[in-house]
PDB file of C-alpha atoms and ligand atoms in Angstrom:
ATOM      1  CA  MET K   1      -0.120  -0.143   0.135  1.00 80.00           C
ATOM      2  CA  THR K   2       1.192   2.722  -1.215  1.00 92.00           C
ATOM      3  CA  HIS K   3       0.560   6.928   0.107  1.00 96.00           C
ATOM      4  CA  LEU K   4       0.787   9.064  -3.141  1.00 97.00           C
ATOM      5  CA  ILE K   5       1.153  12.479  -2.421  1.00 98.00           C
ATOM      6  CA  PHE K   6      -0.205  14.919  -5.526  1.00 98.00           C
ATOM      7  CA  ILE K   7       2.298  18.083  -6.173  1.00 98.00           C
ATOM      8  CA  GLY K   8       0.882  21.054  -8.234  1.00 98.00           C
ATOM      9  CA  ALA K   9      -0.191  23.907  -9.812  1.00 98.00           C
ATOM     10  CA  PRO K  10      -3.693  25.560  -8.321  1.00 98.00           C
ATOM     11  CA  GLY K  11      -6.239  24.430 -11.052  1.00 98.00           C
ATOM     12  CA  SER K  12      -3.781  21.503 -12.111  1.00 98.00           C
ATOM     13  CA  GLY K  13      -6.726  18.513 -10.740  1.00 98.00           C
ATOM     14  CA  LYS K  14      -5.084  17.305  -7.470  1.00 98.00           C
ATOM     15  CA  GLY K  15      -8.660  18.106  -6.308  1.00 98.00           C
ATOM     16  CA  THR K  16     -10.217  16.533  -9.377  1.00 98.00           C
ATOM     17  CA  GLN K  17      -8.493  13.601  -9.719  1.00 98.00           C
ATOM     18  CA  ALA K  18      -8.611  12.715  -5.619  1.00 98.00           C
ATOM     19  CA  ALA K  19     -11.981  12.941  -5.247  1.00 97.00           C
ATOM     20  CA  ARG K  20     -12.480  10.586  -7.947  1.00 97.00           C
ATOM     21  CA  LEU K  21      -9.189   7.505  -6.525  1.00 97.00           C
ATOM     22  CA  VAL K  22     -11.838   8.050  -3.039  1.00 97.00           C
ATOM     23  CA  ALA K  23     -14.952   7.407  -4.356  1.00 96.00           C
ATOM     24  CA  GLU K  24     -13.207   4.861  -6.557  1.00 96.00           C
ATOM     25  CA  LYS K  25     -10.554   3.225  -5.408  1.00 95.00           C
ATOM     26  CA  GLY K  26     -11.667   3.522  -1.640  1.00 94.00           C
ATOM     27  CA  LEU K  27      -8.541   5.722  -1.086  1.00 96.00           C
ATOM     28  CA  LYS K  28      -8.578   8.941   1.816  1.00 97.00           C
ATOM     29  CA  HIS K  29      -8.460  12.219   0.791  1.00 97.00           C
ATOM     30  CA  ILE K  30      -6.325  14.780   3.075  1.00 97.00           C
ATOM     31  CA  SER K  31      -6.341  18.751   1.512  1.00 98.00           C
ATOM     32  CA  THR K  32      -4.851  21.391   3.571  1.00 98.00           C
ATOM     33  CA  GLY K  33      -5.960  23.792   1.890  1.00 97.00           C
ATOM     34  CA  ASP K  34     -10.556  21.955   2.343  1.00 96.00           C
ATOM     35  CA  LEU K  35      -8.809  22.114   6.154  1.00 97.00           C
ATOM     36  CA  LEU K  36      -8.293  25.548   5.970  1.00 97.00           C
ATOM     37  CA  ARG K  37     -10.954  26.320   4.246  1.00 96.00           C
ATOM     38  CA  SER K  38     -12.987  24.816   6.534  1.00 94.00           C
ATOM     39  CA  GLU K  39     -11.886  25.517   9.605  1.00 96.00           C
ATOM     40  CA  ILE K  40     -12.805  29.303   7.734  1.00 96.00           C
ATOM     41  CA  ALA K  41     -15.946  28.684   7.515  1.00 94.00           C
ATOM     42  CA  LYS K  42     -15.933  27.510  11.097  1.00 95.00           C
ATOM     43  CA  GLY K  43     -15.125  30.192  12.384  1.00 96.00           C
ATOM     44  CA  SER K  44     -12.038  29.039  14.574  1.00 95.00           C
ATOM     45  CA  GLU K  45      -9.469  31.406  16.124  1.00 95.00           C
ATOM     46  CA  LEU K  46      -7.414  29.175  13.521  1.00 94.00           C
ATOM     47  CA  GLY K  47      -9.533  30.580  10.829  1.00 95.00           C
ATOM     48  CA  LYS K  48      -9.189  34.324  12.140  1.00 96.00           C
ATOM     49  CA  GLU K  49      -6.430  33.999  11.527  1.00 94.00           C
ATOM     50  CA  VAL K  50      -4.805  32.166   8.364  1.00 96.00           C
ATOM     51  CA  LYS K  51      -8.082  34.228   6.118  1.00 97.00           C
ATOM     52  CA  ALA K  52      -5.923  36.964   5.026  1.00 96.00           C
ATOM     53  CA  VAL K  53      -3.350  34.933   4.553  1.00 97.00           C
ATOM     54  CA  MET K  54      -5.251  32.899   1.727  1.00 97.00           C
ATOM     55  CA  ASP K  55      -7.426  35.477   0.570  1.00 96.00           C
ATOM     56  CA  SER K  56      -4.126  36.320  -0.826  1.00 96.00           C
ATOM     57  CA  GLY K  57      -3.253  33.442  -2.297  1.00 97.00           C
ATOM     58  CA  ALA K  58       0.230  33.305  -0.012  1.00 97.00           C
ATOM     59  CA  LEU K  59       1.547  29.831   1.745  1.00 98.00           C
ATOM     60  CA  VAL K  60      -0.095  29.516   5.849  1.00 98.00           C
ATOM     61  CA  SER K  61       3.266  28.483   8.462  1.00 97.00           C
ATOM     62  CA  ASP K  62       4.395  24.876   8.073  1.00 97.00           C
ATOM     63  CA  ASN K  63       4.188  25.615  11.353  1.00 97.00           C
ATOM     64  CA  LEU K  64       0.446  25.984  11.444  1.00 96.00           C
ATOM     65  CA  VAL K  65      -0.470  23.227   8.192  1.00 97.00           C
ATOM     66  CA  ILE K  66       1.684  20.156  10.047  1.00 97.00           C
ATOM     67  CA  ARG K  67      -0.630  20.491  12.596  1.00 95.00           C
ATOM     68  CA  LEU K  68      -3.713  20.624  11.287  1.00 96.00           C
ATOM     69  CA  LEU K  69      -2.656  17.726   9.400  1.00 97.00           C
ATOM     70  CA  GLN K  70      -1.870  15.190  12.279  1.00 95.00           C
ATOM     71  CA  ALA K  71      -4.694  16.288  13.858  1.00 95.00           C
ATOM     72  CA  ASN K  72      -6.973  14.896  11.152  1.00 95.00           C
ATOM     73  CA  ILE K  73      -4.799  11.423   9.898  1.00 95.00           C
ATOM     74  CA  ASP K  74      -3.780   7.880  11.032  1.00 92.00           C
ATOM     75  CA  LEU K  75      -1.731   6.518   8.658  1.00 91.00           C
ATOM     76  CA  GLN K  76      -3.292   2.972  10.190  1.00 86.00           C
ATOM     77  CA  LYS K  77      -5.715   2.661   9.314  1.00 85.00           C
ATOM     78  CA  SER K  78      -5.947   4.082   5.771  1.00 92.00           C
ATOM     79  CA  GLN K  79      -4.301   4.708   2.175  1.00 94.00           C
ATOM     80  CA  TYR K  80      -4.137   7.948   1.561  1.00 97.00           C
ATOM     81  CA  ILE K  81      -3.838  10.158  -0.770  1.00 98.00           C
ATOM     82  CA  PHE K  82      -1.700  13.716   0.697  1.00 98.00           C
ATOM     83  CA  ASP K  83      -3.174  16.934  -1.191  1.00 98.00           C
ATOM     84  CA  GLY K  84      -0.968  20.541  -1.526  1.00 96.00           C
ATOM     85  CA  TYR K  85       0.758  18.927   1.754  1.00 98.00           C
ATOM     86  CA  PRO K  86       4.445  19.851   0.813  1.00 98.00           C
ATOM     87  CA  ARG K  87       4.696  22.861  -0.562  1.00 98.00           C
ATOM     88  CA  ASN K  88       7.812  23.415  -0.250  1.00 98.00           C
ATOM     89  CA  ILE K  89      11.122  21.347   0.868  1.00 98.00           C
ATOM     90  CA  ALA K  90      10.795  21.479   4.462  1.00 98.00           C
ATOM     91  CA  GLN K  91       7.364  20.682   4.583  1.00 98.00           C
ATOM     92  CA  ALA K  92       8.265  17.541   2.094  1.00 98.00           C
ATOM     93  CA  GLU K  93      11.121  16.853   4.641  1.00 98.00           C
ATOM     94  CA  THR K  94       8.209  16.622   7.482  1.00 98.00           C
ATOM     95  CA  LEU K  95       6.199  14.358   5.728  1.00 98.00           C
ATOM     96  CA  ASP K  96       8.711  12.351   6.006  1.00 98.00           C
ATOM     97  CA  LYS K  97      10.270  12.240   9.429  1.00 98.00           C
ATOM     98  CA  GLU K  98       6.911  13.183  11.447  1.00 96.00           C
ATOM     99  CA  VAL K  99       4.335  11.850   9.681  1.00 96.00           C
ATOM    100  CA  LEU K 100       5.211   9.342   6.379  1.00 97.00           C
ATOM    101  CA  LYS K 101       7.982   7.611   9.094  1.00 96.00           C
ATOM    102  CA  GLY K 102       9.163   5.054   6.728  1.00 94.00           C
ATOM    103  CA  SER K 103       5.577   4.383   5.191  1.00 95.00           C
ATOM    104  CA  PRO K 104       5.901   3.913   1.042  1.00 95.00           C
ATOM    105  CA  SER K 105       4.711   6.628  -0.808  1.00 96.00           C
ATOM    106  CA  THR K 106       4.872   7.798  -4.524  1.00 97.00           C
ATOM    107  CA  ALA K 107       4.313  11.676  -4.844  1.00 98.00           C
ATOM    108  CA  VAL K 108       2.917  12.353  -8.359  1.00 98.00           C
ATOM    109  CA  PHE K 109       3.104  15.371  -9.663  1.00 98.00           C
ATOM    110  CA  PHE K 110       0.445  17.528 -11.946  1.00 98.00           C
ATOM    111  CA  ASP K 111       2.684  18.939 -15.163  1.00 98.00           C
ATOM    112  CA  ILE K 112       0.075  21.401 -17.081  1.00 97.00           C
ATOM    113  CA  ASP K 113       1.241  24.374 -18.524  1.00 95.00           C
ATOM    114  CA  MET K 114       1.187  27.380 -16.280  1.00 93.00           C
ATOM    115  CA  GLU K 115      -1.125  29.449 -18.511  1.00 91.00           C
ATOM    116  CA  ARG K 116      -4.310  27.474 -19.345  1.00 91.00           C
ATOM    117  CA  LEU K 117      -4.201  27.941 -14.705  1.00 97.00           C
ATOM    118  CA  VAL K 118      -5.788  31.311 -15.106  1.00 96.00           C
ATOM    119  CA  ALA K 119      -9.487  30.243 -17.134  1.00 95.00           C
ATOM    120  CA  ARG K 120      -9.042  26.934 -15.239  1.00 96.00           C
ATOM    121  CA  LEU K 121      -9.577  28.249 -12.305  1.00 97.00           C
ATOM    122  CA  THR K 122     -11.714  30.822 -12.855  1.00 97.00           C
ATOM    123  CA  ASN K 123     -14.746  29.107 -14.029  1.00 97.00           C
ATOM    124  CA  ARG K 124     -14.547  26.632 -11.605  1.00 98.00           C
ATOM    125  CA  ARG K 125     -17.211  26.229  -9.005  1.00 97.00           C
ATOM    126  CA  THR K 126     -17.852  24.476  -6.348  1.00 97.00           C
ATOM    127  CA  CYS K 127     -21.055  22.791  -3.752  1.00 97.00           C
ATOM    128  CA  LYS K 128     -20.453  24.141  -0.774  1.00 94.00           C
ATOM    129  CA  ASP K 129     -22.578  21.085   1.319  1.00 94.00           C
ATOM    130  CA  CYS K 130     -20.486  18.681  -1.200  1.00 94.00           C
ATOM    131  CA  GLY K 131     -17.093  19.885  -2.514  1.00 94.00           C
ATOM    132  CA  ALA K 132     -17.593  18.314  -5.840  1.00 97.00           C
ATOM    133  CA  ILE K 133     -15.790  20.295  -8.101  1.00 98.00           C
ATOM    134  CA  TYR K 134     -17.714  22.045 -11.138  1.00 98.00           C
ATOM    135  CA  ASN K 135     -15.735  24.468 -14.691  1.00 97.00           C
ATOM    136  CA  LEU K 136     -18.085  26.165 -16.417  1.00 96.00           C
ATOM    137  CA  ILE K 137     -16.396  25.742 -18.766  1.00 96.00           C
ATOM    138  CA  SER K 138     -15.241  22.471 -19.396  1.00 94.00           C
ATOM    139  CA  LYS K 139     -17.720  19.749 -15.978  1.00 96.00           C
ATOM    140  CA  THR K 140     -20.874  21.997 -15.874  1.00 97.00           C
ATOM    141  CA  PRO K 141     -23.348  19.777 -13.668  1.00 97.00           C
ATOM    142  CA  LYS K 142     -25.548  17.641 -15.671  1.00 97.00           C
ATOM    143  CA  ILE K 143     -29.087  20.429 -14.592  1.00 97.00           C
ATOM    144  CA  THR K 144     -27.897  24.119 -14.269  1.00 95.00           C
ATOM    145  CA  GLY K 145     -26.054  25.758 -10.775  1.00 95.00           C
ATOM    146  CA  VAL K 146     -27.376  22.260  -9.071  1.00 98.00           C
ATOM    147  CA  CYS K 147     -25.321  19.762  -7.825  1.00 98.00           C
ATOM    148  CA  ASP K 148     -25.038  16.066  -9.349  1.00 98.00           C
ATOM    149  CA  LYS K 149     -24.713  14.887  -6.202  1.00 97.00           C
ATOM    150  CA  CYS K 150     -26.005  15.391  -3.498  1.00 98.00           C
ATOM    151  CA  GLY K 151     -28.578  18.155  -4.643  1.00 98.00           C
ATOM    152  CA  SER K 152     -27.994  21.131  -3.549  1.00 98.00           C
ATOM    153  CA  THR K 153     -28.336  24.864  -5.053  1.00 98.00           C
ATOM    154  CA  ASN K 154     -25.197  26.194  -3.372  1.00 97.00           C
ATOM    155  CA  LEU K 155     -22.396  25.646  -6.774  1.00 98.00           C
ATOM    156  CA  VAL K 156     -20.193  28.857  -5.631  1.00 97.00           C
ATOM    157  CA  GLN K 157     -16.555  30.755  -6.179  1.00 97.00           C
ATOM    158  CA  ARG K 158     -13.617  29.880  -4.153  1.00 96.00           C
ATOM    159  CA  ALA K 159     -12.271  33.502  -2.969  1.00 93.00           C
ATOM    160  CA  ASP K 160      -8.831  32.594  -4.444  1.00 96.00           C
ATOM    161  CA  ASP K 161     -10.316  32.653  -7.888  1.00 97.00           C
ATOM    162  CA  LYS K 162     -10.308  35.860  -8.726  1.00 95.00           C
ATOM    163  CA  GLU K 163      -7.256  36.893 -11.134  1.00 95.00           C
ATOM    164  CA  ASP K 164      -4.711  38.652  -8.958  1.00 95.00           C
ATOM    165  CA  VAL K 165      -4.555  36.606  -6.187  1.00 97.00           C
ATOM    166  CA  ILE K 166      -4.415  33.129  -8.892  1.00 97.00           C
ATOM    167  CA  LYS K 167      -1.743  35.603 -10.734  1.00 97.00           C
ATOM    168  CA  ASN K 168      -0.488  35.698  -6.847  1.00 97.00           C
ATOM    169  CA  ARG K 169      -0.027  31.440  -6.010  1.00 98.00           C
ATOM    170  CA  LEU K 170       1.078  30.456  -9.904  1.00 98.00           C
ATOM    171  CA  GLN K 171       3.794  33.287  -8.224  1.00 97.00           C
ATOM    172  CA  VAL K 172       3.490  31.614  -5.085  1.00 98.00           C
ATOM    173  CA  PHE K 173       4.141  27.670  -7.058  1.00 98.00           C
ATOM    174  CA  GLN K 174       6.869  28.234  -9.006  1.00 97.00           C
ATOM    175  CA  ASP K 175       9.158  30.164  -6.353  1.00 97.00           C
ATOM    176  CA  ALA K 176       9.054  26.976  -3.798  1.00 96.00           C
ATOM    177  CA  ILE K 177       8.210  23.031  -6.289  1.00 96.00           C
ATOM    178  CA  THR K 178      11.114  23.113  -8.233  1.00 97.00           C
ATOM    179  CA  PRO K 179      13.612  21.542  -4.959  1.00 98.00           C
ATOM    180  CA  VAL K 180      10.526  19.375  -3.436  1.00 98.00           C
ATOM    181  CA  LEU K 181      10.126  17.856  -7.190  1.00 98.00           C
ATOM    182  CA  LYS K 182      14.254  17.140  -7.133  1.00 98.00           C
ATOM    183  CA  TYR K 183      13.665  16.203  -3.467  1.00 98.00           C
ATOM    184  CA  TYR K 184      10.797  13.053  -4.593  1.00 98.00           C
ATOM    185  CA  GLN K 185      13.126  13.043  -8.168  1.00 98.00           C
ATOM    186  CA  ASP K 186      16.590  12.038  -5.998  1.00 98.00           C
ATOM    187  CA  LEU K 187      14.348   9.401  -3.796  1.00 97.00           C
ATOM    188  CA  GLY K 188      13.669   7.867  -7.131  1.00 97.00           C
ATOM    189  CA  ARG K 189       9.766   8.169  -6.067  1.00 97.00           C
ATOM    190  CA  LEU K 190       8.336  10.572  -8.241  1.00 98.00           C
ATOM    191  CA  MET K 191       5.704  10.164 -11.351  1.00 97.00           C
ATOM    192  CA  ARG K 192       4.819  12.037 -13.425  1.00 97.00           C
ATOM    193  CA  VAL K 193       0.547  13.076 -14.940  1.00 98.00           C
ATOM    194  CA  ASP K 194      -0.219  14.518 -18.012  1.00 97.00           C
ATOM    195  CA  ALA K 195      -2.569  17.226 -16.642  1.00 97.00           C
ATOM    196  CA  GLU K 196      -3.530  18.694 -19.786  1.00 97.00           C
ATOM    197  CA  LYS K 197      -5.055  15.129 -20.507  1.00 97.00           C
ATOM    198  CA  THR K 198      -8.891  14.357 -20.234  1.00 97.00           C
ATOM    199  CA  GLU K 199     -10.132  13.755 -16.832  1.00 97.00           C
ATOM    200  CA  ASP K 200      -9.901  10.088 -17.973  1.00 97.00           C
ATOM    201  CA  GLU K 201      -7.132   9.811 -19.062  1.00 98.00           C
ATOM    202  CA  ILE K 202      -5.104  11.044 -16.113  1.00 98.00           C
ATOM    203  CA  PHE K 203      -7.377   9.583 -13.683  1.00 98.00           C
ATOM    204  CA  ASN K 204      -6.095   5.547 -14.692  1.00 97.00           C
ATOM    205  CA  GLN K 205      -2.625   6.865 -15.434  1.00 96.00           C
ATOM    206  CA  ILE K 206      -2.588   7.644 -11.412  1.00 96.00           C
ATOM    207  CA  ALA K 207      -4.688   3.526 -10.719  1.00 94.00           C
ATOM    208  CA  SER K 208      -2.749   1.727 -12.507  1.00 90.00           C
ATOM    209  CA  LYS K 209       0.004   2.492 -10.309  1.00 83.00           C
ATOM    210  CA  ILE K 210      -1.998   1.926  -7.340  1.00 82.00           C
TER     211      ILE K 210
HETATM  212  P1  AP5 H 301      -6.023  23.938  -2.271  1.00 72.18           P
HETATM  213  O1  AP5 H 301      -6.821  24.442  -1.678  1.00 72.18           O
HETATM  214  O2  AP5 H 301      -4.740  23.469  -2.272  1.00 72.18           O
HETATM  215  O3  AP5 H 301      -5.526  24.574  -3.375  1.00 72.18           O
HETATM  216  P2  AP5 H 301      -4.560  25.001  -4.945  1.00 72.18           P
HETATM  217  O4  AP5 H 301      -3.352  23.800  -4.500  1.00 72.18           O
HETATM  218  O5  AP5 H 301      -4.295  26.020  -4.674  1.00 72.18           O
HETATM  219  O6  AP5 H 301      -5.042  23.894  -5.488  1.00 72.18           O
HETATM  220  P3  AP5 H 301      -7.017  24.055  -6.135  1.00 72.18           P
HETATM  221  O7  AP5 H 301      -8.135  23.433  -4.901  1.00 72.18           O
HETATM  222  O8  AP5 H 301      -6.711  25.573  -6.626  1.00 72.18           O
HETATM  223  O9  AP5 H 301      -6.343  23.092  -7.123  1.00 72.18           O
HETATM  224  P4  AP5 H 301      -6.591  22.245  -8.074  1.00 72.18           P
HETATM  225  O10 AP5 H 301      -5.355  21.222  -8.081  1.00 72.18           O
HETATM  226  O11 AP5 H 301      -7.022  20.859  -6.859  1.00 72.18           O
HETATM  227  O12 AP5 H 301      -7.761  21.780  -9.295  1.00 72.18           O
HETATM  228  P5  AP5 H 301      -9.149  21.179  -9.137  1.00 72.18           P
HETATM  229  O13 AP5 H 301      -8.837  19.948  -9.093  1.00 72.18           O
HETATM  230  O14 AP5 H 301     -10.293  22.443  -8.440  1.00 72.18           O
HETATM  231  O15 AP5 H 301      -4.931  26.119  -0.675  1.00 72.18           O
HETATM  232  C1  AP5 H 301      -5.658  26.810  -0.715  1.00 72.18           C
HETATM  233  C2  AP5 H 301      -4.356  28.042  -0.136  1.00 72.18           C
HETATM  234  O16 AP5 H 301      -4.764  26.849   1.348  1.00 72.18           O
HETATM  235  C3  AP5 H 301      -2.931  27.244  -0.378  1.00 72.18           C
HETATM  236  O17 AP5 H 301      -3.312  28.670  -0.862  1.00 72.18           O
HETATM  237  C4  AP5 H 301      -2.302  28.374   1.459  1.00 72.18           C
HETATM  238  O18 AP5 H 301      -2.942  29.393   1.634  1.00 72.18           O
HETATM  239  C5  AP5 H 301      -3.312  27.466   1.905  1.00 72.18           C
HETATM  240  N1  AP5 H 301      -2.702  26.580   1.968  1.00 72.18           N
HETATM  241  C6  AP5 H 301      -2.550  24.494   1.317  1.00 72.18           C
HETATM  242  N2  AP5 H 301      -1.648  23.784   1.831  1.00 72.18           N
HETATM  243  C7  AP5 H 301      -0.820  24.362   2.366  1.00 72.18           C
HETATM  244  C8  AP5 H 301       0.853  23.907   3.105  1.00 72.18           C
HETATM  245  N3  AP5 H 301       0.558  22.555   2.689  1.00 72.18           N
HETATM  246  N4  AP5 H 301       1.249  25.347   3.534  1.00 72.18           N
HETATM  247  C9  AP5 H 301       0.983  26.523   3.565  1.00 72.18           C
HETATM  248  N5  AP5 H 301      -0.566  26.846   2.730  1.00 72.18           N
HETATM  249  C10 AP5 H 301      -1.392  25.859   2.020  1.00 72.18           C
HETATM  250  O19 AP5 H 301      -9.293  21.604 -10.932  1.00 72.18           O
HETATM  251  C11 AP5 H 301      -9.184  22.883 -10.997  1.00 72.18           C
HETATM  252  C12 AP5 H 301     -10.587  23.883 -12.172  1.00 72.18           C
HETATM  253  O20 AP5 H 301     -10.546  22.628 -13.254  1.00 72.18           O
HETATM  254  C13 AP5 H 301     -11.328  22.771 -12.171  1.00 72.18           C
HETATM  255  O21 AP5 H 301     -13.143  24.095 -12.486  1.00 72.18           O
HETATM  256  C14 AP5 H 301     -11.710  21.572 -12.951  1.00 72.18           C
HETATM  257  O22 AP5 H 301     -13.034  20.664 -13.365  1.00 72.18           O
HETATM  258  C15 AP5 H 301     -11.177  21.863 -13.672  1.00 72.18           C
HETATM  259  N6  AP5 H 301     -10.061  20.729 -13.895  1.00 72.18           N
HETATM  260  C16 AP5 H 301     -10.099  20.189 -12.992  1.00 72.18           C
HETATM  261  N7  AP5 H 301      -9.550  18.866 -14.289  1.00 72.18           N
HETATM  262  C17 AP5 H 301      -8.870  18.992 -15.669  1.00 72.18           C
HETATM  263  C18 AP5 H 301      -8.926  17.811 -16.647  1.00 72.18           C
HETATM  264  N8  AP5 H 301      -8.194  16.768 -17.065  1.00 72.18           N
HETATM  265  N9  AP5 H 301      -9.367  19.140 -17.765  1.00 72.18           N
HETATM  266  C19 AP5 H 301      -9.475  20.197 -17.722  1.00 72.18           C
HETATM  267  N10 AP5 H 301      -9.704  20.257 -17.192  1.00 72.18           N
HETATM  268  C20 AP5 H 301      -9.778  20.610 -15.309  1.00 72.18           C
HETATM  269 MG1   MG H 302      -8.224  21.650  -4.834  1.00 72.18          MG
END
């Protein structure tokens, strides 16, 4: 059993593929972005602390994110997809030393031309009730404005999916990711997927490795 570590730019499709792997292969999905957004929605002290940082597209502190991650996983019980963690080399090292501690894992890099991502993200809509991910261009719900999965009419745009914030998120990703990819490459644990392919093609490529 190998845990999967999803690495990819904002909008590269990490959450979309994670949802399918949960539904069709029974993996557990842990997204640090989703955990942080749920703290904001709850109005917790932690949520209040991180809201402005996330709204600007910057990274939340390593220390805070690792504590949140540790509190929400039980590696003995399930095969996990780590989505959005690690995002820098310090987090990659922490994940190995303090979380995985030798459990097998494969890093999956969602490789995509950055130019495509602003359009993908400005057209993303997410179901506020069940988290299902849609796109106004490439993945519309069967009935306009209604979630296919849970029937909710709360299909919303994420607070950080505004064009200027997206540009900052893409820059933050580019600034930190090269050493992370090298780290996994050097350890022989890196798999690349062409994230410009269709959702089905990407799913089949990842599923064939687990
Ligand atoms: P996070 O929530 O992790 O966001 P992100 O990394 O910016 O990635 P996204 O969720 O935007 O994109 P995705 O790759 O999941 O794409 P999706 O599948 O939705 O993090 C948000 C923030 O939290 C960070 O900015 C930071 O502040 C903080 N944070 C989180 N983790 C942290 C950490 N470890 N350390 C510090 N701070 C942290 O797809 C996008 C769109 O594309 C959808 O509309 C979808 O339908 C469409 N799509 C998907 N696949 C395809 C395809 N193959 N073809 C066409 N369209 C597709
Ligand atoms: Mg996501």
